[in-house]
Amino acid sequence: MSLPNNILLIDDDKINNFLNEKLLRKVGTFDNINIFLDGESALHHLQREAAKGNDSPELIFVDINMPIMNGIEFLENYHHIEFKNKEKVTLIGLTTSLRPSDLDKLKELQCKLVLNKPLTKSSLHLLISELFTNEEKAA
């Protein structure tokens, strides 16, 4: 599987968004990065895109603790949106706390990884090697 090009970053922290976007652009060929400050606005965006027949972003980073609609609520609602490429979407949880209940819920909601925020070069390399590079080697 090639590296994703269309990324959604959902986090209420503008500084983390700035740092994460900068790092994503530096480390990978991530050209299209859409940023939302809460789950609700991201969800509305995705619903509009699905209604137009567009694909879902291939990689979605979502913070757990946000106002308006948190990451758990976003993911619960995201799974009800119909995208033709949904089976190719990778969901990643972002958090500053690793409470077991949150981790269990994110796993239940099909998050492939949960990373501490902000992203670091090493966490991004881990994500790429575990989720994208290994699949290419196995093929």
Backbone as JSON, one array per atom type, in Angstrom:
{
  "sequence": "MSLPNNILLIDDDKINNFLNEKLLRKVGTFDNINIFLDGESALHHLQREAAKGNDSPELIFVDINMPIMNGIEFLENYHHIEFKNKEKVTLIGLTTSLRPSDLDKLKELQCKLVLNKPLTKSSLHLLISELFTNEEKAA",
  "N": [[0.85, -1.18, 0.0], [0.59, 2.18, -0.86], [1.84, 5.32, 0.45], [-0.54, 7.37, 2.12], [-2.26, 10.12, 0.57], [-4.27, 11.91, 1.03], [-5.26, 13.45, 3.84], [-6.85, 13.77, 7.01], [-6.92, 15.82, 9.77], [-7.86, 16.09, 13.01], [-8.17, 18.08, 15.66], [-8.41, 20.05, 18.56], [-6.43, 21.76, 19.32], [-4.66, 24.35, 18.16], [-1.92, 24.87, 17.96], [-0.77, 22.3, 18.13], [-1.89, 21.32, 15.75], [-0.61, 22.93, 13.84], [2.09, 22.14, 14.25], [1.88, 19.37, 13.77], [0.96, 19.3, 11.1], [3.12, 20.51, 9.79], [5.15, 18.64, 10.32], [4.07, 16.32, 9.1], [4.12, 17.11, 6.4], [6.84, 17.37, 6.05], [7.92, 14.82, 6.52], [6.55, 12.99, 4.86], [4.89, 12.39, 1.68], [2.57, 13.96, 1.83], [0.19, 15.64, 0.5], [-2.41, 16.74, 0.57], [-3.86, 17.98, 3.22], [-6.36, 18.29, 5.44], [-7.62, 20.24, 8.06], [-9.39, 20.24, 11.1], [-11.02, 21.69, 13.93], [-12.71, 20.45, 15.67], [-14.69, 17.49, 16.23], [-17.3, 17.6, 15.21], [-17.38, 19.56, 13.1], [-15.59, 18.34, 11.35], [-16.94, 15.96, 10.83], [-19.25, 16.94, 9.51], [-18.03, 17.97, 7.22], [-17.05, 15.57, 6.07], [-19.46, 14.23, 5.62], [-20.57, 15.88, 3.64], [-18.68, 15.49, 1.6], [-18.99, 12.74, 1.12], [-21.63, 12.73, 0.2], [-21.26, 13.96, -2.25], [-20.06, 11.96, -3.57], [-17.37, 11.62, -3.29], [-14.15, 10.28, -2.28], [-13.21, 9.07, 1.0], [-10.85, 10.63, 3.24], [-7.64, 9.09, 3.23], [-6.18, 8.71, 5.49], [-6.86, 9.34, 8.8], [-6.39, 11.35, 11.51], [-7.34, 11.65, 14.82], [-8.04, 13.52, 17.66], [-8.69, 12.63, 21.03], [-9.87, 14.05, 23.22], [-11.87, 16.69, 22.87], [-13.73, 19.77, 22.51], [-17.26, 20.27, 21.82], [-17.66, 17.97, 19.89], [-16.22, 15.06, 20.79], [-13.35, 12.9, 20.08], [-14.09, 10.17, 20.27], [-16.89, 10.26, 19.93], [-16.91, 11.36, 17.37], [-15.73, 9.24, 15.87], [-17.62, 7.2, 16.29], [-19.79, 8.26, 14.88], [-18.62, 8.62, 12.37], [-18.4, 6.05, 11.33], [-20.89, 5.59, 10.28], [-21.04, 6.89, 7.9], [-21.11, 6.57, 4.41], [-18.6, 5.73, 2.32], [-16.97, 5.01, -0.74], [-14.37, 4.06, -0.64], [-13.89, 3.21, 1.92], [-12.83, 0.94, 3.21], [-10.15, 1.23, 2.88], [-9.28, 3.19, 4.54], [-7.3, 4.54, 7.13], [-7.45, 4.84, 10.55], [-6.3, 6.86, 13.16], [-5.74, 7.39, 16.54], [-5.21, 10.27, 18.58], [-3.7, 11.5, 21.51], [-3.15, 12.9, 24.82], [-3.28, 11.56, 27.1], [-3.17, 8.22, 28.19], [-5.42, 6.57, 28.97], [-6.69, 3.43, 29.91], [-9.43, 2.84, 29.33], [-10.05, 4.64, 27.27], [-8.24, 3.78, 25.3], [-9.16, 1.17, 24.83], [-11.7, 1.73, 23.79], [-11.03, 3.17, 21.46], [-9.73, 1.18, 20.01], [-11.86, -0.57, 19.65], [-13.34, 1.03, 17.96], [-11.96, 0.82, 15.63], [-9.43, 2.07, 15.37], [-6.17, 2.01, 14.21], [-3.76, 2.64, 15.41], [-2.74, 4.34, 18.41], [-1.48, 7.38, 19.2], [0.75, 9.47, 21.08], [0.34, 12.98, 21.46], [1.98, 16.08, 20.68], [2.54, 14.8, 17.32], [5.58, 13.08, 16.64], [8.72, 12.89, 14.9], [9.69, 10.29, 15.12], [7.37, 8.85, 15.93], [5.77, 9.18, 13.7], [7.32, 7.94, 11.74], [7.19, 5.35, 12.78], [4.45, 4.83, 12.47], [4.27, 4.91, 9.64], [6.01, 2.8, 8.94], [4.84, 0.58, 10.25], [2.19, 0.5, 9.29], [2.12, 0.99, 6.55], [4.56, 0.5, 5.03], [5.22, -2.18, 5.72], [3.09, -3.61, 4.64], [3.58, -3.35, 1.93], [5.94, -4.82, 1.71], [5.02, -7.36, 2.35], [3.39, -7.97, 0.23]],
  "CA": [[0.0, 0.0, 0.0], [1.39, 3.4, -0.91], [1.54, 6.29, 1.5], [-1.76, 8.13, 1.84], [-2.06, 11.48, 0.13], [-5.38, 12.71, 1.53], [-5.24, 13.28, 5.29], [-7.72, 14.6, 7.85], [-6.35, 16.02, 11.09], [-8.91, 16.66, 13.85], [-7.61, 18.39, 16.98], [-8.82, 21.39, 18.97], [-5.24, 22.53, 19.67], [-4.12, 24.95, 16.94], [-0.46, 24.72, 17.94], [-0.52, 20.91, 17.72], [-2.23, 21.2, 14.33], [0.48, 23.55, 13.09], [3.27, 21.27, 14.35], [1.6, 18.09, 13.11], [0.92, 19.51, 9.65], [4.49, 20.77, 9.34], [5.87, 17.36, 10.37], [3.52, 15.45, 8.06], [4.61, 17.56, 5.09], [8.29, 17.16, 6.02], [8.27, 13.39, 6.55], [5.93, 12.2, 3.8], [4.36, 13.08, 0.51], [1.19, 14.24, 2.21], [-0.12, 16.91, -0.16], [-3.73, 17.26, 0.9], [-4.12, 17.84, 4.65], [-7.47, 19.12, 5.92], [-7.57, 20.35, 9.52], [-10.62, 20.67, 11.77], [-10.8, 21.92, 15.36], [-13.61, 19.61, 16.48], [-15.24, 16.36, 15.51], [-18.54, 17.94, 14.52], [-17.11, 20.2, 11.81], [-14.97, 17.32, 10.5], [-18.0, 15.04, 10.44], [-20.07, 17.62, 8.49], [-17.21, 17.99, 6.0], [-17.03, 14.22, 5.5], [-20.81, 13.94, 5.11], [-20.71, 16.6, 2.37], [-17.83, 14.81, 0.62], [-19.64, 11.46, 0.78], [-22.82, 13.04, -0.6], [-20.78, 14.29, -3.59], [-19.46, 10.76, -4.15], [-15.91, 11.67, -3.14], [-13.53, 9.32, -1.37], [-12.83, 9.49, 2.34], [-9.41, 10.73, 3.4], [-7.03, 7.77, 3.43], [-5.61, 8.68, 6.83], [-7.56, 10.27, 9.69], [-5.88, 11.51, 12.87], [-8.39, 12.28, 15.62], [-7.79, 13.73, 19.08], [-9.76, 12.05, 21.85], [-10.56, 15.05, 24.06], [-12.14, 17.96, 22.19], [-15.07, 20.3, 22.79], [-18.34, 20.13, 20.83], [-17.78, 16.53, 19.64], [-14.9, 14.49, 21.04], [-12.89, 11.93, 19.1], [-14.88, 8.94, 20.36], [-18.17, 10.56, 19.28], [-16.64, 11.5, 15.94], [-15.52, 7.92, 15.28], [-18.9, 6.49, 16.3], [-20.58, 8.81, 13.78], [-17.89, 8.4, 11.11], [-18.67, 4.7, 10.82], [-22.2, 5.59, 9.62], [-20.92, 7.56, 6.61], [-20.79, 5.62, 3.34], [-17.59, 6.09, 1.34], [-16.63, 3.84, -1.55], [-13.02, 3.6, -0.31], [-13.81, 3.17, 3.38], [-11.99, -0.17, 3.67], [-8.74, 1.63, 2.75], [-9.03, 4.31, 5.45], [-6.59, 4.23, 8.36], [-7.82, 5.73, 11.64], [-5.27, 6.98, 14.19], [-6.12, 8.21, 17.69], [-4.2, 11.15, 19.17], [-4.07, 11.8, 22.89], [-2.1, 13.23, 25.78], [-3.41, 10.6, 28.2], [-3.39, 6.87, 27.68], [-6.32, 5.83, 29.86], [-7.07, 2.15, 29.31], [-10.79, 2.86, 28.78], [-9.98, 5.33, 25.97], [-7.53, 2.91, 24.37], [-10.07, 0.08, 24.47], [-12.77, 2.28, 22.94], [-10.45, 3.49, 20.16], [-9.51, -0.1, 19.33], [-13.2, -1.02, 19.27], [-13.78, 1.88, 16.85], [-11.1, 0.5, 14.5], [-8.18, 2.82, 15.27], [-5.04, 1.09, 14.03], [-2.75, 3.04, 16.38], [-3.01, 5.51, 19.23], [-0.2, 8.05, 19.37], [0.79, 10.67, 21.91], [0.46, 14.21, 20.68], [1.97, 16.16, 19.23], [3.29, 13.78, 16.61], [7.03, 13.26, 16.56], [9.28, 12.25, 13.73], [9.77, 8.84, 15.36], [6.02, 8.26, 15.93], [5.31, 9.18, 12.32], [8.06, 6.87, 11.06], [6.61, 4.11, 13.28], [3.16, 4.68, 11.79], [4.52, 4.59, 8.23], [6.6, 1.46, 8.81], [3.91, -0.46, 10.7], [0.91, 0.44, 8.58], [2.2, 1.13, 5.1], [5.73, -0.16, 4.45], [5.15, -3.63, 5.92], [2.11, -4.18, 3.71], [4.23, -3.44, 0.64], [6.9, -5.92, 1.78], [4.29, -8.62, 2.4], [2.72, -8.21, -1.06]],
  "C": [[0.9, 1.24, 0.0], [0.98, 4.35, 0.21], [0.28, 7.07, 1.13], [-1.43, 9.56, 1.42], [-3.1, 12.43, 0.72], [-5.56, 12.44, 3.02], [-6.2, 14.26, 5.96], [-7.1, 14.63, 9.24], [-7.4, 16.75, 11.94], [-8.36, 16.83, 15.26], [-7.98, 19.82, 17.33], [-7.64, 22.3, 19.31], [-4.56, 23.05, 18.39], [-2.61, 24.81, 16.83], [-0.09, 23.29, 17.54], [-0.82, 20.72, 16.24], [-1.12, 21.77, 13.46], [1.7, 22.64, 13.07], [3.06, 19.96, 13.6], [1.58, 18.24, 11.59], [2.33, 19.71, 9.1], [5.29, 19.46, 9.29], [5.37, 16.41, 9.29], [4.05, 15.83, 6.68], [6.11, 17.3, 4.96], [8.64, 15.68, 5.85], [7.72, 12.62, 5.36], [5.48, 13.05, 2.64], [2.87, 13.35, 0.72], [0.81, 15.61, 1.67], [-1.41, 17.55, 0.33], [-4.05, 16.98, 2.37], [-5.22, 18.82, 5.03], [-7.48, 19.08, 7.44], [-8.9, 20.89, 10.04], [-10.37, 20.73, 13.26], [-11.75, 21.14, 16.26], [-14.2, 18.52, 15.59], [-16.48, 16.7, 14.7], [-18.28, 18.58, 13.16], [-16.44, 19.22, 10.84], [-16.02, 16.35, 9.97], [-18.88, 15.66, 9.35], [-19.32, 17.68, 7.16], [-17.24, 16.63, 5.3], [-18.4, 13.83, 4.94], [-21.05, 14.63, 3.77], [-19.9, 15.91, 1.27], [-18.45, 13.49, 0.18], [-20.86, 11.69, -0.1], [-22.45, 13.39, -2.05], [-20.19, 13.07, -4.3], [-17.95, 10.72, -4.07], [-15.43, 10.6, -2.17], [-13.32, 9.93, 0.01], [-11.33, 9.77, 2.34], [-8.84, 9.35, 3.71], [-6.48, 7.6, 4.84], [-6.3, 9.75, 7.67], [-6.92, 10.21, 11.07], [-6.97, 12.21, 13.67], [-7.98, 12.32, 17.09], [-8.97, 13.15, 19.87], [-10.56, 13.13, 22.56], [-10.66, 16.38, 23.33], [-13.51, 18.46, 22.6], [-16.01, 20.01, 21.62], [-18.61, 18.66, 20.51], [-16.38, 15.93, 19.8], [-14.57, 13.42, 20.0], [-13.67, 10.63, 19.1], [-16.22, 9.14, 19.64], [-18.0, 10.7, 17.77], [-16.54, 10.13, 15.28], [-16.81, 7.11, 15.23], [-19.77, 6.95, 15.13], [-19.94, 8.57, 12.42], [-18.25, 7.04, 10.5], [-20.04, 4.58, 10.15], [-22.17, 6.28, 8.25], [-20.48, 6.53, 5.57], [-19.82, 6.25, 2.34], [-17.23, 4.84, 0.55], [-15.25, 3.27, -1.21], [-12.82, 3.36, 1.18], [-12.91, 2.06, 3.91], [-10.5, 0.17, 3.59], [-8.35, 2.75, 3.71], [-8.33, 3.81, 6.71], [-6.94, 5.28, 9.41], [-6.74, 5.67, 12.71], [-5.78, 7.88, 15.3], [-4.94, 9.03, 18.17], [-4.64, 11.5, 20.58], [-2.86, 12.27, 23.7], [-2.19, 12.32, 26.99], [-3.75, 9.24, 27.62], [-4.22, 6.06, 28.65], [-6.75, 4.54, 29.18], [-8.48, 2.15, 28.7], [-10.83, 3.55, 27.42], [-9.33, 4.43, 24.92], [-8.42, 1.76, 23.89], [-11.16, 0.56, 23.51], [-12.24, 2.6, 21.54], [-10.2, 2.22, 19.35], [-10.84, -0.65, 18.82], [-13.71, -0.25, 18.05], [-12.82, 1.84, 15.67], [-9.91, 1.43, 14.3], [-7.03, 1.83, 15.2], [-3.94, 1.37, 15.04], [-3.31, 4.18, 17.22], [-1.65, 6.11, 19.55], [-0.33, 9.22, 20.33], [0.91, 11.88, 21.01], [1.32, 15.22, 21.42], [2.77, 15.0, 18.62], [4.78, 14.11, 16.66], [7.5, 12.57, 15.28], [9.31, 10.73, 13.92], [8.39, 8.19, 15.37], [5.46, 8.19, 14.52], [6.03, 8.1, 11.51], [7.53, 5.5, 11.5], [5.29, 3.82, 12.56], [3.37, 4.24, 10.34], [5.05, 3.16, 8.09], [5.63, 0.36, 9.21], [2.68, -0.6, 9.81], [1.02, 0.49, 7.06], [3.37, 0.37, 4.49], [5.65, -1.67, 4.57], [4.18, -4.29, 4.96], [2.73, -4.32, 2.33], [5.2, -4.61, 0.61], [6.2, -7.27, 1.73], [3.66, -8.97, 1.05], [3.63, -8.87, -2.08]]
}
